[in-house]
mmCIF file of C-alpha atoms in Angstrom:
data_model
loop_
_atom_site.group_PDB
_atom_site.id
_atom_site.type_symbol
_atom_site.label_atom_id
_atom_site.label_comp_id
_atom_site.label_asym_id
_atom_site.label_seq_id
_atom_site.Cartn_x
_atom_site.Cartn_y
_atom_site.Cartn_z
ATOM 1 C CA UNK F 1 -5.585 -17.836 -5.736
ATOM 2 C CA UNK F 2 -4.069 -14.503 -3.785
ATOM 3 C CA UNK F 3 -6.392 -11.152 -4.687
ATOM 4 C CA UNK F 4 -4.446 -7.877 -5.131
ATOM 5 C CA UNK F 5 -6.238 -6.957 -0.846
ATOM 6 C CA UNK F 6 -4.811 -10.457 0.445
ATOM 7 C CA UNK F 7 -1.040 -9.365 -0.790
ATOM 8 C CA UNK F 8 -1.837 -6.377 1.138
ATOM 9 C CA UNK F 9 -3.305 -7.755 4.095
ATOM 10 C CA UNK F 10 0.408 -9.952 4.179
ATOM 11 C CA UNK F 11 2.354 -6.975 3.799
ATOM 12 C CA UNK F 12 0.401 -5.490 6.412
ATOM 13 C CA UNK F 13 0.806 -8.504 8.730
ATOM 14 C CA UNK F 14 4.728 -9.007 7.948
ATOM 15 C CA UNK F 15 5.965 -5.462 7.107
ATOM 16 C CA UNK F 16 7.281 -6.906 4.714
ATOM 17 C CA UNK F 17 6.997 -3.663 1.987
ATOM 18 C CA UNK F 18 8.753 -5.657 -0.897
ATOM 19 C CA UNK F 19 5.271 -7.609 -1.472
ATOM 20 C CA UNK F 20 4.418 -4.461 -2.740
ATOM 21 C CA UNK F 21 6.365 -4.872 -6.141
ATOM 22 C CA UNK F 22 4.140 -7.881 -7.066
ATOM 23 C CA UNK F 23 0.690 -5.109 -5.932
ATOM 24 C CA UNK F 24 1.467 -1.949 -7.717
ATOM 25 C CA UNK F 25 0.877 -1.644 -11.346
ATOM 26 C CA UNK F 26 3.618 -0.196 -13.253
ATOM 27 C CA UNK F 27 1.011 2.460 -14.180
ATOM 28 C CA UNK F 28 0.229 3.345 -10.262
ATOM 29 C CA UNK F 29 -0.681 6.681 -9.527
ATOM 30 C CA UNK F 30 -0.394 7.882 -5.441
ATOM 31 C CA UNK F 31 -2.474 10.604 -4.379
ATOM 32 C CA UNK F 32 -0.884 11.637 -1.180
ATOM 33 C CA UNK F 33 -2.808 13.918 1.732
ATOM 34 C CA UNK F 34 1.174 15.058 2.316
ATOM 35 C CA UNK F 35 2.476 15.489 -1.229
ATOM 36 C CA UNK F 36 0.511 18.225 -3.389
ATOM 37 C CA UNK F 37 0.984 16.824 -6.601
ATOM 38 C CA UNK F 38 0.151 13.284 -7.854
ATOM 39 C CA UNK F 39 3.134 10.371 -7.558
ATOM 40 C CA UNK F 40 3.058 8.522 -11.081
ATOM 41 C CA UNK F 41 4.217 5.470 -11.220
ATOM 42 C CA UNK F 42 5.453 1.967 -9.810
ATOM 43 C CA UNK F 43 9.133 2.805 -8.782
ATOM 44 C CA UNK F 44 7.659 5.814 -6.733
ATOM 45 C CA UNK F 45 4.614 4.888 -5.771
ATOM 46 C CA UNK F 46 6.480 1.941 -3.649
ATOM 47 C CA UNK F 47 8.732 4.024 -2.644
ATOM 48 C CA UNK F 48 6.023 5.990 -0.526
ATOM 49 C CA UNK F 49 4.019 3.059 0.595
ATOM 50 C CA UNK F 50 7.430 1.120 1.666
ATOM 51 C CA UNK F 51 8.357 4.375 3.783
ATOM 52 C CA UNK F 52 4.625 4.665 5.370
ATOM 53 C CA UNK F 53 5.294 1.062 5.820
ATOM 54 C CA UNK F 54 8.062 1.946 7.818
ATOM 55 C CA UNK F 55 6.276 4.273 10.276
ATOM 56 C CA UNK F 56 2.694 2.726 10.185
ATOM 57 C CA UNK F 57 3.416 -1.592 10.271
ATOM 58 C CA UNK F 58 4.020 -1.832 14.206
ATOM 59 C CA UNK F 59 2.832 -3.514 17.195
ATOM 60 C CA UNK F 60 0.203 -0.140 17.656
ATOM 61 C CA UNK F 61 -0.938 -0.539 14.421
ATOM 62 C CA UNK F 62 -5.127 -2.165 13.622
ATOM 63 C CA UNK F 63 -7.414 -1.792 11.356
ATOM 64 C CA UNK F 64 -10.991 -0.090 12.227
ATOM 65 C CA UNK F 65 -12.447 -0.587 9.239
ATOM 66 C CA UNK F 66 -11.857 -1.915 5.873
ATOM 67 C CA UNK F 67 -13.525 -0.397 2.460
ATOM 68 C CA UNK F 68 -14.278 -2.969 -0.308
ATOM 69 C CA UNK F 69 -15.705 -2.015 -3.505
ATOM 70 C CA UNK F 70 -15.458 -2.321 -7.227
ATOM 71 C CA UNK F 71 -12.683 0.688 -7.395
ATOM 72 C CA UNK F 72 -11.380 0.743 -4.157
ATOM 73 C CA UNK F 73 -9.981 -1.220 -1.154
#
């Protein structure tokens, strides 16, 4: 069985951002450090991580550190 942080890991490791439809609830809310105002929902809320996606998924890119925890990951 795949968990919700081993989809993201994948799109992480293949930049590929349209594993992010199966990831995001259609209830998502994105709370940007950019964008002011709360995203609300799926359609938009992939729309930002696809275009961080974009930017962030390359060759430079590693994690430091991963947070795990009952609301968060």
């Amino acid at each position: 069985m795949t968990t919700a942080l081993d989809t993201w890991h994948q799109v992480v490791r293949t930049c590929d951002a349209r594993l992010l439809d199966k990831l995001i609830a259609d209830d998502a809310v994105f709370h940007s450090p950019i964008v002011h105002t709360p995203q609300v929902g799926k359609s938009i809320v992939v729309k930002y991580l696809s275009a961080a996606a974009l930017v962030l998924l390359n060759e430079s890119f590693s994690y430091q550190r991963e947070i795990i925890g009952d609301h968060e990951a």
